[in-house]
Coordinates of N, CA, C and O in Angstrom, one line a residue:
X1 N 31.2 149.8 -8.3 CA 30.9 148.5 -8.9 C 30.0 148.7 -10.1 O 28.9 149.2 -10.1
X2 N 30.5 148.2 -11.1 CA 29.2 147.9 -12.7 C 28.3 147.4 -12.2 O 28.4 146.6 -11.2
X3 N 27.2 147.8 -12.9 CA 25.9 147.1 -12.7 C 25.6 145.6 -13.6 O 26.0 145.9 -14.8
X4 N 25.3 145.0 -13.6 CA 24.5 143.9 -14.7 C 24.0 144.3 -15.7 O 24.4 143.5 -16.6
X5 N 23.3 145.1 -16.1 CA 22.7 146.1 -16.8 C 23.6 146.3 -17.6 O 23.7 145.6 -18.6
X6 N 24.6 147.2 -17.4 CA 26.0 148.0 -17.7 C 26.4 146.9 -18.6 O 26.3 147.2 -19.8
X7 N 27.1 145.2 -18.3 CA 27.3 144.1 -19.0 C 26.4 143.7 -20.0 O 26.7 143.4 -21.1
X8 N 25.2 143.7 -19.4 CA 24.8 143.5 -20.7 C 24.0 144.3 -21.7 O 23.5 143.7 -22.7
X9 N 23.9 145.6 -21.5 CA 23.8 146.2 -22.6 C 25.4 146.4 -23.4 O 25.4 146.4 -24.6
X10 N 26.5 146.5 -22.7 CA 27.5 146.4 -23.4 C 27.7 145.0 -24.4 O 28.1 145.1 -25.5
X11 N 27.3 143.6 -23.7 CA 27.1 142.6 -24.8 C 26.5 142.9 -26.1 O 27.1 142.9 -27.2
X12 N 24.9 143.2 -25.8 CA 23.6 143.7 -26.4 C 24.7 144.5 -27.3 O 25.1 143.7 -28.2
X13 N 25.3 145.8 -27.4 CA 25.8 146.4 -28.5 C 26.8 145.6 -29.2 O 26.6 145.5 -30.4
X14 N 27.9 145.1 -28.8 CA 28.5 144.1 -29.5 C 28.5 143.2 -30.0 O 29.4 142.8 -30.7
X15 N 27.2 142.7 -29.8 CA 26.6 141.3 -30.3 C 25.8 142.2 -32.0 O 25.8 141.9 -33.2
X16 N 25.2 143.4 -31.2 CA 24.6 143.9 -32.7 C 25.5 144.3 -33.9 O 25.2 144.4 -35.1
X17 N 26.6 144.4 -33.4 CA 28.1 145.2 -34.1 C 28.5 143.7 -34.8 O 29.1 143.8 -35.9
X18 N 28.3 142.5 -34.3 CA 28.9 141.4 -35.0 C 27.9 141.4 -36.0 O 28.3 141.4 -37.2
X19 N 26.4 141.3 -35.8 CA 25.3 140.5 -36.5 C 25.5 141.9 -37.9 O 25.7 141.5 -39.0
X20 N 25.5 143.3 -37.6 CA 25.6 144.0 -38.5 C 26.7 144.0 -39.5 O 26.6 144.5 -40.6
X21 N 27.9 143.4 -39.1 CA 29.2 143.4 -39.8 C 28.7 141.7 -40.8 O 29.1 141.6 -42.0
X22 N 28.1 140.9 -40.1 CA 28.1 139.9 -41.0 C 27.3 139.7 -41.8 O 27.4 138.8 -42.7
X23 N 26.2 140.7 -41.9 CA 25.3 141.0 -42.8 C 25.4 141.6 -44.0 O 24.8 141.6 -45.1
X24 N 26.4 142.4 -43.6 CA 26.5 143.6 -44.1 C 27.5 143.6 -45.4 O 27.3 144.1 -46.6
X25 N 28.6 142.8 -44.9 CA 30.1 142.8 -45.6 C 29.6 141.2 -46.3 O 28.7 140.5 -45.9
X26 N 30.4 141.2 -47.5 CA 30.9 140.8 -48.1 C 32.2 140.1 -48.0 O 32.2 139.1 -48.6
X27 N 33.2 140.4 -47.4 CA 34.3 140.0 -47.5 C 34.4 138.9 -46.1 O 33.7 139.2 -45.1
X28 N 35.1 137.6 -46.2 CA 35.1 136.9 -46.0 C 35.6 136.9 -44.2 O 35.3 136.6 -43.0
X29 N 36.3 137.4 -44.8 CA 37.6 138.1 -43.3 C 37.1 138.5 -42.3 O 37.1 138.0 -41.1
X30 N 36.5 139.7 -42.8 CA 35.6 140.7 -42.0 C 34.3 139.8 -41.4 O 33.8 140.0 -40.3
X31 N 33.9 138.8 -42.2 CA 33.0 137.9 -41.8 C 33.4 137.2 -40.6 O 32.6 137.2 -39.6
X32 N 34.3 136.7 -40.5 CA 34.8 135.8 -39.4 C 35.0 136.7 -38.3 O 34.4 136.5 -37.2
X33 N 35.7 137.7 -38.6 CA 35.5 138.8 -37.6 C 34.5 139.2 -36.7 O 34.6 139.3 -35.5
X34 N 33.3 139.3 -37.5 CA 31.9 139.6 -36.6 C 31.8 138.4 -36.1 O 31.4 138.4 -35.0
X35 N 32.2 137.2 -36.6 CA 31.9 136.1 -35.4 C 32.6 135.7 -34.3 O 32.3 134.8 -33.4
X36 N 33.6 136.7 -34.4 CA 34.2 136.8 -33.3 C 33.5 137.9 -32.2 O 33.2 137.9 -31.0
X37 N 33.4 138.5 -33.1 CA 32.8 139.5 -31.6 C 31.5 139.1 -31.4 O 31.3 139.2 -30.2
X38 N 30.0 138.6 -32.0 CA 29.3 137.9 -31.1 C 29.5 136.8 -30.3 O 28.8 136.5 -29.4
X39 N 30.7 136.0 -30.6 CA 31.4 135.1 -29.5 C 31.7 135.6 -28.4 O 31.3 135.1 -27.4
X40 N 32.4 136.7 -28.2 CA 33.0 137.9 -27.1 C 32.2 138.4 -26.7 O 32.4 139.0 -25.7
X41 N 30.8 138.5 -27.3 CA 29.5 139.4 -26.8 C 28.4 138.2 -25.7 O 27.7 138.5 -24.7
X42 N 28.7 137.1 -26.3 CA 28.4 135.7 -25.4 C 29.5 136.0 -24.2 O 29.4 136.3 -23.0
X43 N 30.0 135.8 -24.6 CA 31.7 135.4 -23.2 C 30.8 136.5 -22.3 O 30.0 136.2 -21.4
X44 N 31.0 137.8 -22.7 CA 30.7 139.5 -21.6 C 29.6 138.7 -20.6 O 29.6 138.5 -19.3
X45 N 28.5 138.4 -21.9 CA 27.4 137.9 -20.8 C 27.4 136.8 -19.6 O 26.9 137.1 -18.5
X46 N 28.3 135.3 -19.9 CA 28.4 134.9 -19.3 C 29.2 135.2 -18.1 O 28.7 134.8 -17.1
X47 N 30.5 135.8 -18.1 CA 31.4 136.3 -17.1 C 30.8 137.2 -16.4 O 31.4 137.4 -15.3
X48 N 29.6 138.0 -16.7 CA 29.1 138.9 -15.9 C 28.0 138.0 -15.3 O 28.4 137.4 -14.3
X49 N 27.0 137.7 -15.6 CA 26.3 136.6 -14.6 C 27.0 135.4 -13.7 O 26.7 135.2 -12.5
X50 N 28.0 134.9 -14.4 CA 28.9 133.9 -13.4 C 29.2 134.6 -12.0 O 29.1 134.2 -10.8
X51 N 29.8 135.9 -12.6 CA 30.4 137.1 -11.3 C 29.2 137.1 -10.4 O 29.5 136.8 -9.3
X52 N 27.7 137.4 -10.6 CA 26.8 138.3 -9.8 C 26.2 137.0 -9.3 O 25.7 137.2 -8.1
X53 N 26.1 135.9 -9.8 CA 25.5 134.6 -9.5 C 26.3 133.6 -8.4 O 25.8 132.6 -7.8
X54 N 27.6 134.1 -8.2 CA 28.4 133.4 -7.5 C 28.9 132.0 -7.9 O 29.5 131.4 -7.1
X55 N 28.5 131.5 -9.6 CA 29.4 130.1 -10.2 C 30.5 130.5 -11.2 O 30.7 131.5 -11.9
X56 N 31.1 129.6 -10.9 CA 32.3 129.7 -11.5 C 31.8 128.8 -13.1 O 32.6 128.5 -14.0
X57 N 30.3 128.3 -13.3 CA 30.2 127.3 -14.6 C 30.3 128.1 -15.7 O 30.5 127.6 -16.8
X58 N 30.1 129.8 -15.4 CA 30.3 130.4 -16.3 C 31.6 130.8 -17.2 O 31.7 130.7 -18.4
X59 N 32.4 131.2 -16.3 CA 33.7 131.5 -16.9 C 34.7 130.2 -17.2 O 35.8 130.3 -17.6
X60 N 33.8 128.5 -16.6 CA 34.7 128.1 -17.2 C 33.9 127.2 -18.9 O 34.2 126.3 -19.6
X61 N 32.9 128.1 -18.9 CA 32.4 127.7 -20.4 C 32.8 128.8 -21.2 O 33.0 128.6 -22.4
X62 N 33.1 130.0 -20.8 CA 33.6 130.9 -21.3 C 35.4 130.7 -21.9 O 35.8 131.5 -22.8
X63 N 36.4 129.6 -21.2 CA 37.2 128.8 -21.9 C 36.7 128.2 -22.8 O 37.3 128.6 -23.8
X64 N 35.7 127.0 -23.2 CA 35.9 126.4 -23.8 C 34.9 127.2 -25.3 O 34.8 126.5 -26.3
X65 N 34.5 128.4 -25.4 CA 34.1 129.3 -26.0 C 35.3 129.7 -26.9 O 35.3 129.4 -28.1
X66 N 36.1 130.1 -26.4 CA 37.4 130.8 -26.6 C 38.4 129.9 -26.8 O 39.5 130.3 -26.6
X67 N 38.3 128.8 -27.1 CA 39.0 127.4 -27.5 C 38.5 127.4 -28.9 O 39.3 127.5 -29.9
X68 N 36.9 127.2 -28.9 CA 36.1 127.1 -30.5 C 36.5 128.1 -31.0 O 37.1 127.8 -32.0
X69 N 36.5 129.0 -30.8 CA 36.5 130.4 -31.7 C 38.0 130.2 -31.9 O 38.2 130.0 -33.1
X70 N 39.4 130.2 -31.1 CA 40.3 129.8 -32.1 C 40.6 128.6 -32.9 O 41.8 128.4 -33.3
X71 N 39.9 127.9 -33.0 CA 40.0 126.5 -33.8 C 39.0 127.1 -35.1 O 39.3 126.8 -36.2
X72 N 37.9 127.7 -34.9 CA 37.5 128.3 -35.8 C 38.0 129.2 -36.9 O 37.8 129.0 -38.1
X73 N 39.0 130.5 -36.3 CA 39.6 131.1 -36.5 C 40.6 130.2 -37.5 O 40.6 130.2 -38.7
X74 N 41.5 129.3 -36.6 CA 42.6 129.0 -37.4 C 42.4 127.7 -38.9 O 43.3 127.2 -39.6
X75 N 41.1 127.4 -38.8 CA 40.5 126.3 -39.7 C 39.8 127.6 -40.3 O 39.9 127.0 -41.4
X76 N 39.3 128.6 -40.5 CA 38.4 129.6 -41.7 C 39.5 130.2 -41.9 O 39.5 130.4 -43.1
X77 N 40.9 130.8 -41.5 CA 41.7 131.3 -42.0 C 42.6 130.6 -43.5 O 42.8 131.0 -44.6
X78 N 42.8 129.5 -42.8 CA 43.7 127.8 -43.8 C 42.3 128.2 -44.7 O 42.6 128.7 -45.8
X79 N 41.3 128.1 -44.5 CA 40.4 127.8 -46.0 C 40.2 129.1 -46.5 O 39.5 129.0 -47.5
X80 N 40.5 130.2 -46.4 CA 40.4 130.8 -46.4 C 41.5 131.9 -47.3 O 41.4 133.1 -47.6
X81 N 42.4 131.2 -47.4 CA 43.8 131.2 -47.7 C 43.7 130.7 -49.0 O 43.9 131.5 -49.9
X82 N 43.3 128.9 -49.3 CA 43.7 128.6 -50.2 C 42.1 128.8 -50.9 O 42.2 128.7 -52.2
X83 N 41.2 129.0 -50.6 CA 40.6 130.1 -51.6 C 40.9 130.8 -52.4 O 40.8 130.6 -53.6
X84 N 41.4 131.9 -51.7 CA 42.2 133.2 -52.0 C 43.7 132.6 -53.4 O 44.0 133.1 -54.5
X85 N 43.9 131.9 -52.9 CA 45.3 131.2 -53.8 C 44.4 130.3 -55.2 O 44.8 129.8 -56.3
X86 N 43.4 130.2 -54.8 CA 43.0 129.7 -56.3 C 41.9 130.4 -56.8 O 41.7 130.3 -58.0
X87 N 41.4 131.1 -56.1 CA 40.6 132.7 -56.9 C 40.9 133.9 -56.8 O 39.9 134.4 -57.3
X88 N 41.9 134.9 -56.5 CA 42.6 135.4 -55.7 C 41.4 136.4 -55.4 O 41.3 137.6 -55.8
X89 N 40.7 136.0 -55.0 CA 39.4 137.3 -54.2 C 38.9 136.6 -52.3 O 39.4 135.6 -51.9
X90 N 38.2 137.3 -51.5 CA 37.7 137.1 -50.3 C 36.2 137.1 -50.3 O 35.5 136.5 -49.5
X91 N 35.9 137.8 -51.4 CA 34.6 138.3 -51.4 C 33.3 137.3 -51.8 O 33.5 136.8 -52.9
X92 N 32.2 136.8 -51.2 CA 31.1 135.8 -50.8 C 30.9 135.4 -52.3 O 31.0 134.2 -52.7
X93 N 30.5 136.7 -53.0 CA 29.4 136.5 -53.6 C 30.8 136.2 -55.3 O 30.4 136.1 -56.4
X94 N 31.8 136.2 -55.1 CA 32.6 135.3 -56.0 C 33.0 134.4 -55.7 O 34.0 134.1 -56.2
X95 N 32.5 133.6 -54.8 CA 33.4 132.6 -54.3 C 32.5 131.3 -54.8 O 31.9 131.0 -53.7
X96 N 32.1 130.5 -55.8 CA 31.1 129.6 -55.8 C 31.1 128.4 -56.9 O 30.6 128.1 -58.0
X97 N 32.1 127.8 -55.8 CA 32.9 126.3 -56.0 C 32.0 125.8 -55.5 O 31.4 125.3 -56.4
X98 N 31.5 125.7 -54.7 CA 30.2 124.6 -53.8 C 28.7 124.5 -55.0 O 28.0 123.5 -55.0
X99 N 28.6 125.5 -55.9 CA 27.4 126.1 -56.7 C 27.5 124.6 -57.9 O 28.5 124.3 -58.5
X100 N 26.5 124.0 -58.0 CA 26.5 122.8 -58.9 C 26.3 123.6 -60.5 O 26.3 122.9 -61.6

């Protein structure tokens, strides 16, 4: 049997793996990406405490986690798209239509 530990240092690295990717990159894509895996680095944690705790409130917040993150997903993709179609770049630090 895994230990708790085991889960959540495995969160603990993928959560740092998201926060480093979105810091780090530039590109917009790749951005959403890390926010995906510190979402998935949340979920690890909750499903592992729900497991050792004996509730089920965990994994069923861990759906509605994984509901946002693709509504997220498919609403930053669409803008993300026609960005791209009217500047043809991804990258942050060209992107600045919002800039007065």
């Amino acid at each position: 049997m895994v230990s708790l530990n085991s889960y959540i240092i495995l969160s603990m690295v993928v959560f740092t793996i998201g926060i480093f990717g979105f810091l780090t990159r530039k590109n917009v894509i790749i951005m959403f990406m890390s926010i995906e895996l510190m979402l998935n680095a949340v979920n690890i944690n909750l499903v592992a405490f729900s497991h050792y705790l004996n509730d089920v409130r965990g994994q069923i917040l861990v759906f509605f986690i994984i509901v946002v993150a693709a509504a997220e997903a498919a609403v930053g993709l669409a803008i993300i798209i026609a960005l791209f179609r009217n500047k043809a770049t991804t990258h942050v630090d060209e992107i600045n239509i919002m800039k007065w």
